Amino acid sequence: MAIGRVHQREIVEVPFSLPDGQILPHPALVISCDELQDVEPGMFYAVLISTKNHFPELTIPIKSEWLSMPLPQQSFFVTHIVNPFNVDDVFAHRNCFLRQPYFDDVVNHIVANIIDGAWG
């Protein structure tokens, strides 16, 4: 089934390229604006969601109340791993969205960790 669009703040399942070279299906939070998919057909950016917390200074534990639907197990936004995708890469929608105030916090952490190096 073809996925037509994804939406900012949506959690989707995508093939994530990990730093060790593995490509594994993972949930991810769509961080780019919806309009990017119109300018660059189908393109969006997403941040990795993982059940592992290898670098606590770079992750955010996800609380169930932040989401429109809880995740099946404790998970973390891995704020230093952001990849581009195409909607054709999406395995599945999870019918789950991150609520706005928490989304803003995640984006601020991504900027702080990737751009500013604020963890060091």
PDB file of N, CA and C in Angstrom, residues 23-82:
ATOM      1  N   ILE A  23      20.949  -1.001   8.447  1.00  0.00           N
ATOM      2  CA  ILE A  23      19.682  -0.386   8.070  1.00  0.00           C
ATOM      3  C   ILE A  23      18.591  -1.268   8.653  1.00  0.00           C
ATOM      4  N   LEU A  24      17.852  -0.711   9.619  1.00  0.00           N
ATOM      5  CA  LEU A  24      16.830  -1.483  10.325  1.00  0.00           C
ATOM      6  C   LEU A  24      15.521  -0.716  10.356  1.00  0.00           C
ATOM      7  N   PRO A  25      14.388  -1.443  10.314  1.00  0.00           N
ATOM      8  CA  PRO A  25      13.111  -0.744  10.471  1.00  0.00           C
ATOM      9  C   PRO A  25      12.996  -0.191  11.895  1.00  0.00           C
ATOM     10  N   HIS A  26      12.608   1.059  11.985  1.00  0.00           N
ATOM     11  CA  HIS A  26      12.480   1.731  13.275  1.00  0.00           C
ATOM     12  C   HIS A  26      11.338   2.722  13.210  1.00  0.00           C
ATOM     13  N   PRO A  27      10.725   2.990  14.360  1.00  0.00           N
ATOM     14  CA  PRO A  27       9.813   4.127  14.396  1.00  0.00           C
ATOM     15  C   PRO A  27      10.635   5.409  14.357  1.00  0.00           C
ATOM     16  N   ALA A  28      10.025   6.441  13.837  1.00  0.00           N
ATOM     17  CA  ALA A  28      10.690   7.742  13.732  1.00  0.00           C
ATOM     18  C   ALA A  28       9.639   8.833  13.813  1.00  0.00           C
ATOM     19  N   LEU A  29      10.053   9.975  14.335  1.00  0.00           N
ATOM     20  CA  LEU A  29       9.180  11.136  14.433  1.00  0.00           C
ATOM     21  C   LEU A  29       9.453  12.061  13.252  1.00  0.00           C
ATOM     22  N   VAL A  30       8.414  12.370  12.482  1.00  0.00           N
ATOM     23  CA  VAL A  30       8.540  13.306  11.363  1.00  0.00           C
ATOM     24  C   VAL A  30       8.734  14.707  11.942  1.00  0.00           C
ATOM     25  N   ILE A  31       9.863  15.340  11.596  1.00  0.00           N
ATOM     26  CA  ILE A  31      10.147  16.672  12.129  1.00  0.00           C
ATOM     27  C   ILE A  31      10.010  17.785  11.090  1.00  0.00           C
ATOM     28  N   SER A  32      10.093  17.448   9.811  1.00  0.00           N
ATOM     29  CA  SER A  32      10.004  18.493   8.786  1.00  0.00           C
ATOM     30  C   SER A  32       8.553  18.913   8.563  1.00  0.00           C
ATOM     31  N   CYS A  33       8.404  20.117   8.036  1.00  0.00           N
ATOM     32  CA  CYS A  33       7.057  20.627   7.742  1.00  0.00           C
ATOM     33  C   CYS A  33       6.452  19.848   6.578  1.00  0.00           C
ATOM     34  N   ASP A  34       5.144  19.748   6.561  1.00  0.00           N
ATOM     35  CA  ASP A  34       4.434  18.990   5.525  1.00  0.00           C
ATOM     36  C   ASP A  34       4.735  19.521   4.123  1.00  0.00           C
ATOM     37  N   GLU A  35       4.929  20.824   4.017  1.00  0.00           N
ATOM     38  CA  GLU A  35       5.124  21.457   2.707  1.00  0.00           C
ATOM     39  C   GLU A  35       6.411  21.027   2.013  1.00  0.00           C
ATOM     40  N   LEU A  36       7.390  20.533   2.765  1.00  0.00           N
ATOM     41  CA  LEU A  36       8.626  20.059   2.140  1.00  0.00           C
ATOM     42  C   LEU A  36       8.331  18.967   1.113  1.00  0.00           C
ATOM     43  N   GLN A  37       7.318  18.146   1.383  1.00  0.00           N
ATOM     44  CA  GLN A  37       6.948  17.061   0.476  1.00  0.00           C
ATOM     45  C   GLN A  37       6.418  17.574  -0.861  1.00  0.00           C
ATOM     46  N   ASP A  38       5.960  18.829  -0.880  1.00  0.00           N
ATOM     47  CA  ASP A  38       5.479  19.434  -2.126  1.00  0.00           C
ATOM     48  C   ASP A  38       6.626  20.046  -2.916  1.00  0.00           C
ATOM     49  N   VAL A  39       7.572  20.669  -2.203  1.00  0.00           N
ATOM     50  CA  VAL A  39       8.703  21.335  -2.850  1.00  0.00           C
ATOM     51  C   VAL A  39       9.683  20.293  -3.399  1.00  0.00           C
ATOM     52  N   GLU A  40      10.024  19.333  -2.581  1.00  0.00           N
ATOM     53  CA  GLU A  40      10.905  18.226  -2.959  1.00  0.00           C
ATOM     54  C   GLU A  40      10.023  16.977  -2.863  1.00  0.00           C
ATOM     55  N   PRO A  41       9.461  16.520  -3.975  1.00  0.00           N
ATOM     56  CA  PRO A  41       8.401  15.510  -3.940  1.00  0.00           C
ATOM     57  C   PRO A  41       8.671  14.318  -3.005  1.00  0.00           C
ATOM     58  N   GLY A  42       7.789  14.214  -2.005  1.00  0.00           N
ATOM     59  CA  GLY A  42       7.814  13.081  -1.093  1.00  0.00           C
ATOM     60  C   GLY A  42       8.857  13.132   0.009  1.00  0.00           C
ATOM     61  N   MET A  43       9.722  14.139   0.024  1.00  0.00           N
ATOM     62  CA  MET A  43      10.828  14.177   0.992  1.00  0.00           C
ATOM     63  C   MET A  43      10.376  14.663   2.357  1.00  0.00           C
ATOM     64  N   PHE A  44      10.926  14.021   3.410  1.00  0.00           N
ATOM     65  CA  PHE A  44      10.723  14.495   4.778  1.00  0.00           C
ATOM     66  C   PHE A  44      11.914  14.092   5.631  1.00  0.00           C
ATOM     67  N   TYR A  45      12.055  14.738   6.785  1.00  0.00           N
ATOM     68  CA  TYR A  45      13.103  14.410   7.746  1.00  0.00           C
ATOM     69  C   TYR A  45      12.459  13.827   8.991  1.00  0.00           C
ATOM     70  N   ALA A  46      13.155  12.856   9.594  1.00  0.00           N
ATOM     71  CA  ALA A  46      12.642  12.226  10.806  1.00  0.00           C
ATOM     72  C   ALA A  46      13.789  11.918  11.758  1.00  0.00           C
ATOM     73  N   VAL A  47      13.463  11.936  13.046  1.00  0.00           N
ATOM     74  CA  VAL A  47      14.428  11.608  14.096  1.00  0.00           C
ATOM     75  C   VAL A  47      14.133  10.189  14.589  1.00  0.00           C
ATOM     76  N   LEU A  48      15.193   9.444  14.833  1.00  0.00           N
ATOM     77  CA  LEU A  48      15.106   8.059  15.275  1.00  0.00           C
ATOM     78  C   LEU A  48      14.418   7.932  16.630  1.00  0.00           C
ATOM     79  N   ILE A  49      13.589   6.909  16.761  1.00  0.00           N
ATOM     80  CA  ILE A  49      13.031   6.495  18.048  1.00  0.00           C
ATOM     81  C   ILE A  49      13.583   5.105  18.312  1.00  0.00           C
ATOM     82  N   SER A  50      14.124   4.900  19.516  1.00  0.00           N
ATOM     83  CA  SER A  50      14.741   3.618  19.862  1.00  0.00           C
ATOM     84  C   SER A  50      14.324   3.198  21.266  1.00  0.00           C
ATOM     85  N   THR A  51      14.350   1.895  21.499  1.00  0.00           N
ATOM     86  CA  THR A  51      14.118   1.387  22.857  1.00  0.00           C
ATOM     87  C   THR A  51      15.420   1.346  23.634  1.00  0.00           C
ATOM     88  N   LYS A  52      16.534   1.607  22.958  1.00  0.00           N
ATOM     89  CA  LYS A  52      17.844   1.609  23.617  1.00  0.00           C
ATOM     90  C   LYS A  52      18.256   3.046  23.923  1.00  0.00           C
ATOM     91  N   ASN A  53      18.946   3.222  25.043  1.00  0.00           N
ATOM     92  CA  ASN A  53      19.364   4.554  25.472  1.00  0.00           C
ATOM     93  C   ASN A  53      20.886   4.575  25.607  1.00  0.00           C
ATOM     94  N   HIS A  54      21.589   4.396  24.489  1.00  0.00           N
ATOM     95  CA  HIS A  54      23.046   4.311  24.501  1.00  0.00           C
ATOM     96  C   HIS A  54      23.734   5.613  24.921  1.00  0.00           C
ATOM     97  N   PHE A  55      23.177   6.742  24.550  1.00  0.00           N
ATOM     98  CA  PHE A  55      23.774   8.041  24.849  1.00  0.00           C
ATOM     99  C   PHE A  55      22.744   8.916  25.563  1.00  0.00           C
ATOM    100  N   PRO A  56      22.576   8.723  26.872  1.00  0.00           N
ATOM    101  CA  PRO A  56      21.524   9.447  27.611  1.00  0.00           C
ATOM    102  C   PRO A  56      21.585  10.963  27.459  1.00  0.00           C
ATOM    103  N   GLU A  57      22.764  11.514  27.254  1.00  0.00           N
ATOM    104  CA  GLU A  57      22.869  12.960  27.093  1.00  0.00           C
ATOM    105  C   GLU A  57      22.299  13.438  25.757  1.00  0.00           C
ATOM    106  N   LEU A  58      22.050  12.501  24.845  1.00  0.00           N
ATOM    107  CA  LEU A  58      21.532  12.842  23.516  1.00  0.00           C
ATOM    108  C   LEU A  58      20.131  12.307  23.260  1.00  0.00           C
ATOM    109  N   THR A  59      19.515  11.699  24.266  1.00  0.00           N
ATOM    110  CA  THR A  59      18.177  11.131  24.086  1.00  0.00           C
ATOM    111  C   THR A  59      17.171  11.804  25.008  1.00  0.00           C
ATOM    112  N   ILE A  60      15.911  11.648  24.638  1.00  0.00           N
ATOM    113  CA  ILE A  60      14.802  12.137  25.460  1.00  0.00           C
ATOM    114  C   ILE A  60      13.875  10.950  25.713  1.00  0.00           C
ATOM    115  N   PRO A  61      13.674  10.565  26.972  1.00  0.00           N
ATOM    116  CA  PRO A  61      12.702   9.500  27.260  1.00  0.00           C
ATOM    117  C   PRO A  61      11.299   9.967  26.866  1.00  0.00           C
ATOM    118  N   ILE A  62      10.557   9.106  26.184  1.00  0.00           N
ATOM    119  CA  ILE A  62       9.211   9.455  25.725  1.00  0.00           C
ATOM    120  C   ILE A  62       8.196   9.042  26.783  1.00  0.00           C
ATOM    121  N   LYS A  63       7.357   9.979  27.181  1.00  0.00           N
ATOM    122  CA  LYS A  63       6.290   9.695  28.141  1.00  0.00           C
ATOM    123  C   LYS A  63       4.984   9.482  27.380  1.00  0.00           C
ATOM    124  N   SER A  64       4.196   8.530  27.823  1.00  0.00           N
ATOM    125  CA  SER A  64       2.939   8.183  27.137  1.00  0.00           C
ATOM    126  C   SER A  64       2.011   9.379  26.958  1.00  0.00           C
ATOM    127  N   GLU A  65       1.959  10.254  27.959  1.00  0.00           N
ATOM    128  CA  GLU A  65       1.039  11.396  27.878  1.00  0.00           C
ATOM    129  C   GLU A  65       1.457  12.411  26.809  1.00  0.00           C
ATOM    130  N   TRP A  66       2.654  12.298  26.284  1.00  0.00           N
ATOM    131  CA  TRP A  66       3.102  13.175  25.217  1.00  0.00           C
ATOM    132  C   TRP A  66       2.492  12.789  23.869  1.00  0.00           C
ATOM    133  N   LEU A  67       1.972  11.573  23.764  1.00  0.00           N
ATOM    134  CA  LEU A  67       1.543  10.996  22.493  1.00  0.00           C
ATOM    135  C   LEU A  67       0.028  10.843  22.406  1.00  0.00           C
ATOM    136  N   SER A  68      -0.475  10.846  21.188  1.00  0.00           N
ATOM    137  CA  SER A  68      -1.899  10.589  20.988  1.00  0.00           C
ATOM    138  C   SER A  68      -2.238   9.126  21.253  1.00  0.00           C
ATOM    139  N   MET A  69      -1.251   8.243  21.137  1.00  0.00           N
ATOM    140  CA  MET A  69      -1.371   6.811  21.461  1.00  0.00           C
ATOM    141  C   MET A  69      -0.049   6.374  22.066  1.00  0.00           C
ATOM    142  N   PRO A  70      -0.065   5.617  23.158  1.00  0.00           N
ATOM    143  CA  PRO A  70       1.214   5.215  23.758  1.00  0.00           C
ATOM    144  C   PRO A  70       1.978   4.224  22.879  1.00  0.00           C
ATOM    145  N   LEU A  71       3.288   4.229  23.011  1.00  0.00           N
ATOM    146  CA  LEU A  71       4.128   3.246  22.326  1.00  0.00           C
ATOM    147  C   LEU A  71       4.100   1.951  23.140  1.00  0.00           C
ATOM    148  N   PRO A  72       4.364   0.801  22.494  1.00  0.00           N
ATOM    149  CA  PRO A  72       4.264  -0.482  23.197  1.00  0.00           C
ATOM    150  C   PRO A  72       5.300  -0.691  24.297  1.00  0.00           C
ATOM    151  N   GLN A  73       6.431   0.012  24.235  1.00  0.00           N
ATOM    152  CA  GLN A  73       7.443  -0.130  25.282  1.00  0.00           C
ATOM    153  C   GLN A  73       8.192   1.187  25.455  1.00  0.00           C
ATOM    154  N   GLN A  74       8.931   1.294  26.567  1.00  0.00           N
ATOM    155  CA  GLN A  74       9.694   2.521  26.823  1.00  0.00           C
ATOM    156  C   GLN A  74      10.611   2.808  25.639  1.00  0.00           C
ATOM    157  N   SER A  75      10.546   4.043  25.152  1.00  0.00           N
ATOM    158  CA  SER A  75      11.335   4.432  23.984  1.00  0.00           C
ATOM    159  C   SER A  75      11.926   5.821  24.210  1.00  0.00           C
ATOM    160  N   PHE A  76      12.852   6.189  23.297  1.00  0.00           N
ATOM    161  CA  PHE A  76      13.599   7.435  23.417  1.00  0.00           C
ATOM    162  C   PHE A  76      13.721   8.103  22.053  1.00  0.00           C
ATOM    163  N   PHE A  77      13.608   9.434  22.028  1.00  0.00           N
ATOM    164  CA  PHE A  77      13.979  10.179  20.831  1.00  0.00           C
ATOM    165  C   PHE A  77      15.494  10.271  20.847  1.00  0.00           C
ATOM    166  N   VAL A  78      16.130   9.814  19.787  1.00  0.00           N
ATOM    167  CA  VAL A  78      17.591   9.835  19.677  1.00  0.00           C
ATOM    168  C   VAL A  78      17.931  11.094  18.884  1.00  0.00           C
ATOM    169  N   THR A  79      18.122  12.183  19.606  1.00  0.00           N
ATOM    170  CA  THR A  79      18.106  13.509  18.989  1.00  0.00           C
ATOM    171  C   THR A  79      19.302  13.844  18.110  1.00  0.00           C
ATOM    172  N   HIS A  80      20.301  12.981  18.056  1.00  0.00           N
ATOM    173  CA  HIS A  80      21.437  13.267  17.169  1.00  0.00           C
ATOM    174  C   HIS A  80      21.391  12.423  15.893  1.00  0.00           C
ATOM    175  N   ILE A  81      20.329  11.628  15.717  1.00  0.00           N
ATOM    176  CA  ILE A  81      20.215  10.813  14.497  1.00  0.00           C
ATOM    177  C   ILE A  81      18.950  11.226  13.743  1.00  0.00           C
ATOM    178  N   VAL A  82      19.150  12.081  12.753  1.00  0.00           N
ATOM    179  CA  VAL A  82      18.079  12.609  11.909  1.00  0.00           C
ATOM    180  C   VAL A  82      18.421  12.248  10.474  1.00  0.00           C
TER     181      VAL A  82
END
